[in-house]
PDB file of N, CA and C in Angstrom:
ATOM      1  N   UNK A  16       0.849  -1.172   0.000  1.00 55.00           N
ATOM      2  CA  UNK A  16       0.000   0.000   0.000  1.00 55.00           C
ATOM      3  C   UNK A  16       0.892   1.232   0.000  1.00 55.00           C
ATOM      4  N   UNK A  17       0.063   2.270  -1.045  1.00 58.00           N
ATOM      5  CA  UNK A  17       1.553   3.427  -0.866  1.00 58.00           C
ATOM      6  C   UNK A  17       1.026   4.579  -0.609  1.00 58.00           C
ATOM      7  N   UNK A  18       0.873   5.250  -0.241  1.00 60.00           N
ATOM      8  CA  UNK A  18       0.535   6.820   0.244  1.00 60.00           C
ATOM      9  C   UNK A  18       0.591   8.225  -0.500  1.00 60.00           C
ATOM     10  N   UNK A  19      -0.130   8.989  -0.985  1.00 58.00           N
ATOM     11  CA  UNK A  19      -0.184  10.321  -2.175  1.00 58.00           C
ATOM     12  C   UNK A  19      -0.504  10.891  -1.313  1.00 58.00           C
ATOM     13  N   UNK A  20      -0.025  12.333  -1.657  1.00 62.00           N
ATOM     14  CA  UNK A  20      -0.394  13.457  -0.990  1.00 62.00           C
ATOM     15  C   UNK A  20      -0.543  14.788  -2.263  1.00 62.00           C
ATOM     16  N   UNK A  21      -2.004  14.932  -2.012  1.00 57.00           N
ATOM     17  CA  UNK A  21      -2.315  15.910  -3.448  1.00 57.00           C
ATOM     18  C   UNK A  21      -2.279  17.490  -2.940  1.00 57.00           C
ATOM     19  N   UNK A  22      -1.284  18.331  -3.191  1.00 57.00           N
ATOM     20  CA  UNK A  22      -1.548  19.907  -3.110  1.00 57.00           C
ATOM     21  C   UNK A  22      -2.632  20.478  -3.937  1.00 57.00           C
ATOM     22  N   UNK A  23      -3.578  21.066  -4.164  1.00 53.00           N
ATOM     23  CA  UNK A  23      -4.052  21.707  -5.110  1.00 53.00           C
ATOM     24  C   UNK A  23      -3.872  23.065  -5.000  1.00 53.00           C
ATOM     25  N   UNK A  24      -3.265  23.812  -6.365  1.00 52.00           N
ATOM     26  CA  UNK A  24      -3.032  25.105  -6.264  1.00 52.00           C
ATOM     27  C   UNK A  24      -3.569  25.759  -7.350  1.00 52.00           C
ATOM     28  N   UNK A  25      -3.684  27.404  -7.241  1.00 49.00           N
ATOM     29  CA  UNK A  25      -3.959  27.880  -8.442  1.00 49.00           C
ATOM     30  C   UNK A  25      -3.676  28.037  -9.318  1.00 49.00           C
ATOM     31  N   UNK A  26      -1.855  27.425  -9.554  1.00 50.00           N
ATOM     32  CA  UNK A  26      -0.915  27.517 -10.358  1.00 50.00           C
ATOM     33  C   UNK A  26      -0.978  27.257 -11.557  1.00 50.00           C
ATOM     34  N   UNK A  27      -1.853  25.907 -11.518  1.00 51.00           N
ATOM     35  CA  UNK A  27      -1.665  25.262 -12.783  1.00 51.00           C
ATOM     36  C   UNK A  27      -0.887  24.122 -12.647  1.00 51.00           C
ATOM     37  N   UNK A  28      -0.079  24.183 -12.280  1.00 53.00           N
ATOM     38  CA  UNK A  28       0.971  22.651 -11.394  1.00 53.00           C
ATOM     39  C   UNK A  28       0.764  22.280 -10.094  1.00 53.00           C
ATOM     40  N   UNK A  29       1.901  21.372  -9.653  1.00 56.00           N
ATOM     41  CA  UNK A  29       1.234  20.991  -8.027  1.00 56.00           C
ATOM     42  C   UNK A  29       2.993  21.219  -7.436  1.00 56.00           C
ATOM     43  N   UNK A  30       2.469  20.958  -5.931  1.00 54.00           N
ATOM     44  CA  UNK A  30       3.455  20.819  -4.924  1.00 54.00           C
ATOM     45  C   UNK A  30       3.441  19.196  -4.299  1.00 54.00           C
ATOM     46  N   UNK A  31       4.687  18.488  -4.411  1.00 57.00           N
ATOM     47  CA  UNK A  31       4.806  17.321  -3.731  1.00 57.00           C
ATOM     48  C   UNK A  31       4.883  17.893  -2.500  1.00 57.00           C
ATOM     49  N   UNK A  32       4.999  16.734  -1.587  1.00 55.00           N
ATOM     50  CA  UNK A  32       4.662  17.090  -0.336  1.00 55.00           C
ATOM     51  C   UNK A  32       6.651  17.554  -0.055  1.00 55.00           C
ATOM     52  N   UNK A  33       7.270  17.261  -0.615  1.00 59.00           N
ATOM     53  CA  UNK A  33       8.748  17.428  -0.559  1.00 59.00           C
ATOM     54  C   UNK A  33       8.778  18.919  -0.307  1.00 59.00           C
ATOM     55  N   UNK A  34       7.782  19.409  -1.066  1.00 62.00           N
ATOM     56  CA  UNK A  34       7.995  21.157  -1.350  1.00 62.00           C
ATOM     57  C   UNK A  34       8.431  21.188  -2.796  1.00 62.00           C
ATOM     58  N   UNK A  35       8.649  20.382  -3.351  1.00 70.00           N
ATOM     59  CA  UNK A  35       8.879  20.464  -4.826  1.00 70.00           C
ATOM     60  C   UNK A  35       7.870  21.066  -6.425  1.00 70.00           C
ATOM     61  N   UNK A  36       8.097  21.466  -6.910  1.00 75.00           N
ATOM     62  CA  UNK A  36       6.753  21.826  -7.831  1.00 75.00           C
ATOM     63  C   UNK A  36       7.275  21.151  -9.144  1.00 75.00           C
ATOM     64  N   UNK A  37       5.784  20.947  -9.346  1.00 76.00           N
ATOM     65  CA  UNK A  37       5.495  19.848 -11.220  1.00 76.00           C
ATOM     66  C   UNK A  37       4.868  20.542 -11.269  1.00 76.00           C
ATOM     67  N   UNK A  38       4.904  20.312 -12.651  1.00 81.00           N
ATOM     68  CA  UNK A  38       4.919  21.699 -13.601  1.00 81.00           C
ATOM     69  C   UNK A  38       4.542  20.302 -15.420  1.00 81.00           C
ATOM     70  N   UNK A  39       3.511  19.930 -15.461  1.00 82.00           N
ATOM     71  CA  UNK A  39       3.504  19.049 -16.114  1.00 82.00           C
ATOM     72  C   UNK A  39       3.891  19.555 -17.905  1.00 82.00           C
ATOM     73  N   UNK A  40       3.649  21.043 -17.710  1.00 84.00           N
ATOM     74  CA  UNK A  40       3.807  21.408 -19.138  1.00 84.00           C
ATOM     75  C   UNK A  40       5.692  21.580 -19.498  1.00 84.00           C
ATOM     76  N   UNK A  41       6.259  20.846 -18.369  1.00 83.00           N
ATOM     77  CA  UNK A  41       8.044  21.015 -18.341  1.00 83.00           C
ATOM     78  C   UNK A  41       8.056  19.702 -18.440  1.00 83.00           C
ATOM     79  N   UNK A  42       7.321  18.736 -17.329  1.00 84.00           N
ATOM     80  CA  UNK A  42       8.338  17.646 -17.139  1.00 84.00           C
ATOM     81  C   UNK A  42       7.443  16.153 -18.282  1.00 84.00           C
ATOM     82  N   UNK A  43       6.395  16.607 -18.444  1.00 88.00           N
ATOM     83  CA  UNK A  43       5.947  15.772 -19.336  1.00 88.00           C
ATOM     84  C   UNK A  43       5.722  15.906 -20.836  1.00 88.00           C
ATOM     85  N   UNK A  44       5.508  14.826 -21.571  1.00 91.00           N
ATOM     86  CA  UNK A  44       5.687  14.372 -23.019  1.00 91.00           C
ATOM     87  C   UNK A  44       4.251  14.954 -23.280  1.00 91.00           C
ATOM     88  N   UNK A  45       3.829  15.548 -24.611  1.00 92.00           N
ATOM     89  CA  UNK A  45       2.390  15.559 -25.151  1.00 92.00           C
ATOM     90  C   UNK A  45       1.532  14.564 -24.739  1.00 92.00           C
ATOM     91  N   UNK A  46       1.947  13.188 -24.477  1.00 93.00           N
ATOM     92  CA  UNK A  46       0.609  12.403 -24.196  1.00 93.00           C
ATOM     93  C   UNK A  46       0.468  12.617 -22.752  1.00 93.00           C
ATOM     94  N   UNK A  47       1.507  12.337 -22.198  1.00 91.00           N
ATOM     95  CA  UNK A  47       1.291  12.468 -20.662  1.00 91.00           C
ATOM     96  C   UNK A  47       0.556  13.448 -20.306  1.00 91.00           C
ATOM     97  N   UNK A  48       0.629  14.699 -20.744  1.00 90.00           N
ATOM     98  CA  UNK A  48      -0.101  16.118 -20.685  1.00 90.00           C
ATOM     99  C   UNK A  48      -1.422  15.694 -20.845  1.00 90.00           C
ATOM    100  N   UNK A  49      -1.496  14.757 -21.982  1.00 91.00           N
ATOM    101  CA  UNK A  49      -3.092  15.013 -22.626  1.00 91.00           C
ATOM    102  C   UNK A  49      -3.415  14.107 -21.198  1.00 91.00           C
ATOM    103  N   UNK A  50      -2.929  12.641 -20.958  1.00 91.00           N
ATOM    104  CA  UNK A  50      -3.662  12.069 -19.715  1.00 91.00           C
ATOM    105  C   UNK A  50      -3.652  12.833 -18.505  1.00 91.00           C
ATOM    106  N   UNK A  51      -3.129  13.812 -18.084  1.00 88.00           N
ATOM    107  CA  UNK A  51      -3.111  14.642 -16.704  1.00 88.00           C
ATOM    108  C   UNK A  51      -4.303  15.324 -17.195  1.00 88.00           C
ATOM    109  N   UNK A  52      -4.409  16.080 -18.340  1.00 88.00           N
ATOM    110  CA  UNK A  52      -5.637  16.719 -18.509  1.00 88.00           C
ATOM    111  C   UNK A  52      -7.289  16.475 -18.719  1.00 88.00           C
ATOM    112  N   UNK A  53      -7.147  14.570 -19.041  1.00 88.00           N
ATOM    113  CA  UNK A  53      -8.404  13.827 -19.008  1.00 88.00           C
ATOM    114  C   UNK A  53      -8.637  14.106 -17.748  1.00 88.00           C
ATOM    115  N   UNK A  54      -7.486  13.135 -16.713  1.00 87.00           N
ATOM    116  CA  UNK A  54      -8.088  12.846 -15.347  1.00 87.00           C
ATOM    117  C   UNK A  54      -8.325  14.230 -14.642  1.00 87.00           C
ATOM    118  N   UNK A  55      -8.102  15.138 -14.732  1.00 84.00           N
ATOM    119  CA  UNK A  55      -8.235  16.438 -14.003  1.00 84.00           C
ATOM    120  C   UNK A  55     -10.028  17.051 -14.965  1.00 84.00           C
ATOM    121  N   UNK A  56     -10.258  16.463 -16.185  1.00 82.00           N
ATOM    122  CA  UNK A  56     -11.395  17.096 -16.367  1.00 82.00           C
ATOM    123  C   UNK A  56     -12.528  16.261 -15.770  1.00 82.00           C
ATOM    124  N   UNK A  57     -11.894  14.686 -15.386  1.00 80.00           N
ATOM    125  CA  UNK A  57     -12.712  13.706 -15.285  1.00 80.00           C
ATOM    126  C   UNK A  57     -12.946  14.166 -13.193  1.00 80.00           C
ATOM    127  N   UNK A  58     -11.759  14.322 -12.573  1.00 79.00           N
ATOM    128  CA  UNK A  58     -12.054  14.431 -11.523  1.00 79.00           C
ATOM    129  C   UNK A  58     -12.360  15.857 -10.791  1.00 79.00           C
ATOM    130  N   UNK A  59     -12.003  16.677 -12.106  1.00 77.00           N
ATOM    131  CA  UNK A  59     -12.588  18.391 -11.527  1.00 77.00           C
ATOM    132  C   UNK A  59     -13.926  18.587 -12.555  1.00 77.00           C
ATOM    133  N   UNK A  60     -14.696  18.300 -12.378  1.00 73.00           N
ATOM    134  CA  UNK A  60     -15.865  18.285 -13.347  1.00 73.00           C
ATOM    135  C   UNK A  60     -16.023  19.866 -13.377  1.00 73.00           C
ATOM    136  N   UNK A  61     -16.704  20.612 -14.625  1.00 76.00           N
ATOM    137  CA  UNK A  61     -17.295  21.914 -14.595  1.00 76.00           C
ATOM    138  C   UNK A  61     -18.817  21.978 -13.376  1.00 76.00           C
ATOM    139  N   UNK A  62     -19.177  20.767 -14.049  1.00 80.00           N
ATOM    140  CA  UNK A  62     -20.870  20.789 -13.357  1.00 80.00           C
ATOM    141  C   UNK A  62     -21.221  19.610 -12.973  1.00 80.00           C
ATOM    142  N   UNK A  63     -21.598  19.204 -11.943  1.00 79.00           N
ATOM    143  CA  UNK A  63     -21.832  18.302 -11.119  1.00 79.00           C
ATOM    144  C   UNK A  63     -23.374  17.709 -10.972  1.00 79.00           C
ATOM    145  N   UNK A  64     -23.388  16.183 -10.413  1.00 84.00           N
ATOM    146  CA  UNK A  64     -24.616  16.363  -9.943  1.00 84.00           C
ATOM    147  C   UNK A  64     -24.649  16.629  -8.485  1.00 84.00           C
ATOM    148  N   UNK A  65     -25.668  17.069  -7.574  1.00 87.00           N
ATOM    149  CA  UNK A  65     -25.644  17.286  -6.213  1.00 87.00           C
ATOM    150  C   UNK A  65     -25.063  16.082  -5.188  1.00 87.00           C
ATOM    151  N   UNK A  66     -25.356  14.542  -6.424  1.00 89.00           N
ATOM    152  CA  UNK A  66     -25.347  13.848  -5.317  1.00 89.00           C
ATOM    153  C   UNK A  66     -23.793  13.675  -5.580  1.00 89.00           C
ATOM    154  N   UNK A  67     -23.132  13.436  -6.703  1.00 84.00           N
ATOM    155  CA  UNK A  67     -21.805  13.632  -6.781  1.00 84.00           C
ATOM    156  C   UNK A  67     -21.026  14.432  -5.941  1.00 84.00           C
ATOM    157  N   UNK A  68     -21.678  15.559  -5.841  1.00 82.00           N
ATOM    158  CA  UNK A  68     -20.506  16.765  -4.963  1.00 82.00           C
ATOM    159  C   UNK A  68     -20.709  15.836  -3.681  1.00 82.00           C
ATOM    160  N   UNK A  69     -21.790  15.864  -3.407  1.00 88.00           N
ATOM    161  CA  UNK A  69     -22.014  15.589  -1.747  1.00 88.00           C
ATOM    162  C   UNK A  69     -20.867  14.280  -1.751  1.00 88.00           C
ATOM    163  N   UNK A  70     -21.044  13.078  -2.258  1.00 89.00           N
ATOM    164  CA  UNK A  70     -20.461  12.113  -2.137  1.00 89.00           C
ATOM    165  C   UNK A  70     -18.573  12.385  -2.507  1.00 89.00           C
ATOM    166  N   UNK A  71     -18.426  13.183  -3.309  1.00 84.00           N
ATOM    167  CA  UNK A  71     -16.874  13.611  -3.110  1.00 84.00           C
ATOM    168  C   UNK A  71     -16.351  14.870  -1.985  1.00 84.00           C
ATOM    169  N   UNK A  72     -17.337  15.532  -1.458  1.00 86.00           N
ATOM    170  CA  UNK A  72     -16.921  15.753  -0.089  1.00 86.00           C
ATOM    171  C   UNK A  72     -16.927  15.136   1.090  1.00 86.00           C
ATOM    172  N   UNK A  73     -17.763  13.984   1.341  1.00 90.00           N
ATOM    173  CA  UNK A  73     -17.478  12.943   2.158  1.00 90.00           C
ATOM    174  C   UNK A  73     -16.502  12.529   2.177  1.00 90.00           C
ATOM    175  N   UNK A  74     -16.366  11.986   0.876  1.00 89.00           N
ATOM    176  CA  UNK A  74     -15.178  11.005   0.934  1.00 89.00           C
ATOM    177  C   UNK A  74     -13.696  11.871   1.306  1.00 89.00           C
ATOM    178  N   UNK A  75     -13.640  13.405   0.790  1.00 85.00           N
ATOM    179  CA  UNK A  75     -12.344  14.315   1.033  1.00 85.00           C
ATOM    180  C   UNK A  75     -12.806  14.475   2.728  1.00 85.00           C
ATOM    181  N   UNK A  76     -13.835  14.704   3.140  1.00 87.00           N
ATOM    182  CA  UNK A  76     -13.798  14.653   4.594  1.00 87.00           C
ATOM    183  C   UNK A  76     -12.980  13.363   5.511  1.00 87.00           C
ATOM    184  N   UNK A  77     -13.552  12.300   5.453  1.00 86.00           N
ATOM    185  CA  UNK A  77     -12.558  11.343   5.586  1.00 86.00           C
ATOM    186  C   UNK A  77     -11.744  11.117   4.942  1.00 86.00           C
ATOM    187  N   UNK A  78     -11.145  11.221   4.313  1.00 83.00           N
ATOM    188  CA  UNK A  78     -10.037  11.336   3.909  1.00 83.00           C
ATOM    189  C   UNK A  78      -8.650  12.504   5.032  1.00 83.00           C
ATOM    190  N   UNK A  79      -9.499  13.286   5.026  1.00 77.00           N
ATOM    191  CA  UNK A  79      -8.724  14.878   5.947  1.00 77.00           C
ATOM    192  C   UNK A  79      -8.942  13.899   7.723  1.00 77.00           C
ATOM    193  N   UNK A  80     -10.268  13.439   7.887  1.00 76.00           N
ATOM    194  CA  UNK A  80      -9.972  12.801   9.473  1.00 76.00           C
ATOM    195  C   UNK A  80      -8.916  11.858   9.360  1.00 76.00           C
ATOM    196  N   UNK A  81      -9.148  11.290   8.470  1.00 68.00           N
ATOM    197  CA  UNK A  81      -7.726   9.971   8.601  1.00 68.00           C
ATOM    198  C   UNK A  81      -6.181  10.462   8.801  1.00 68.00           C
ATOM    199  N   UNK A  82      -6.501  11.646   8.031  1.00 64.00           N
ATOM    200  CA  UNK A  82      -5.133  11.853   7.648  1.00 64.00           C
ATOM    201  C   UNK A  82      -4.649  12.636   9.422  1.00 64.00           C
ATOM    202  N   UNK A  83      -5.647  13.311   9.833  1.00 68.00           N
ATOM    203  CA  UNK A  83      -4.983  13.958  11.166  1.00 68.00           C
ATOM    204  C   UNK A  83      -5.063  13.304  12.338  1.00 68.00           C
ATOM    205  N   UNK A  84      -5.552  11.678  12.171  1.00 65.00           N
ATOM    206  CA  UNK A  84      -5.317  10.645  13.472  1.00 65.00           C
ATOM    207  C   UNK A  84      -3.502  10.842  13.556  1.00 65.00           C
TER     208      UNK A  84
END
């Protein structure tokens, strides 16, 4: 089992938890780009359904209790 830790910023890239920044339009190939940009449209939707949001703030809620046991 292995452990992620997701920053979300306004940047446009992210922060590892190192303090490091990706920057996918540097460190990745055209396809890789295009798959970072599926899963980010697939998991940042524009428009939602209600029961969707509700059920992905649950789950980021536990997610945040687990993480501060």
């Amino acid at each position: 089992m292995s452990h992620t830790e997701v920053h979300i910023t306004a940047s446009g890239g992210d922060y590892f938890a190192s303090g490091e920044y990706f920057d996918p339009r540097v460190c990745c190939d055209a396809h890789e780009r295009a798959m970072i940009d599926a899963l980010r449209s697939y998991l940042r939707p524009q428009a939602a359904p209600a029961c969707l949001v509700a059920r992905l703030k649950a789950t980021l809620d536990r997610c945040c209790e687990e993480e501060d046991r």
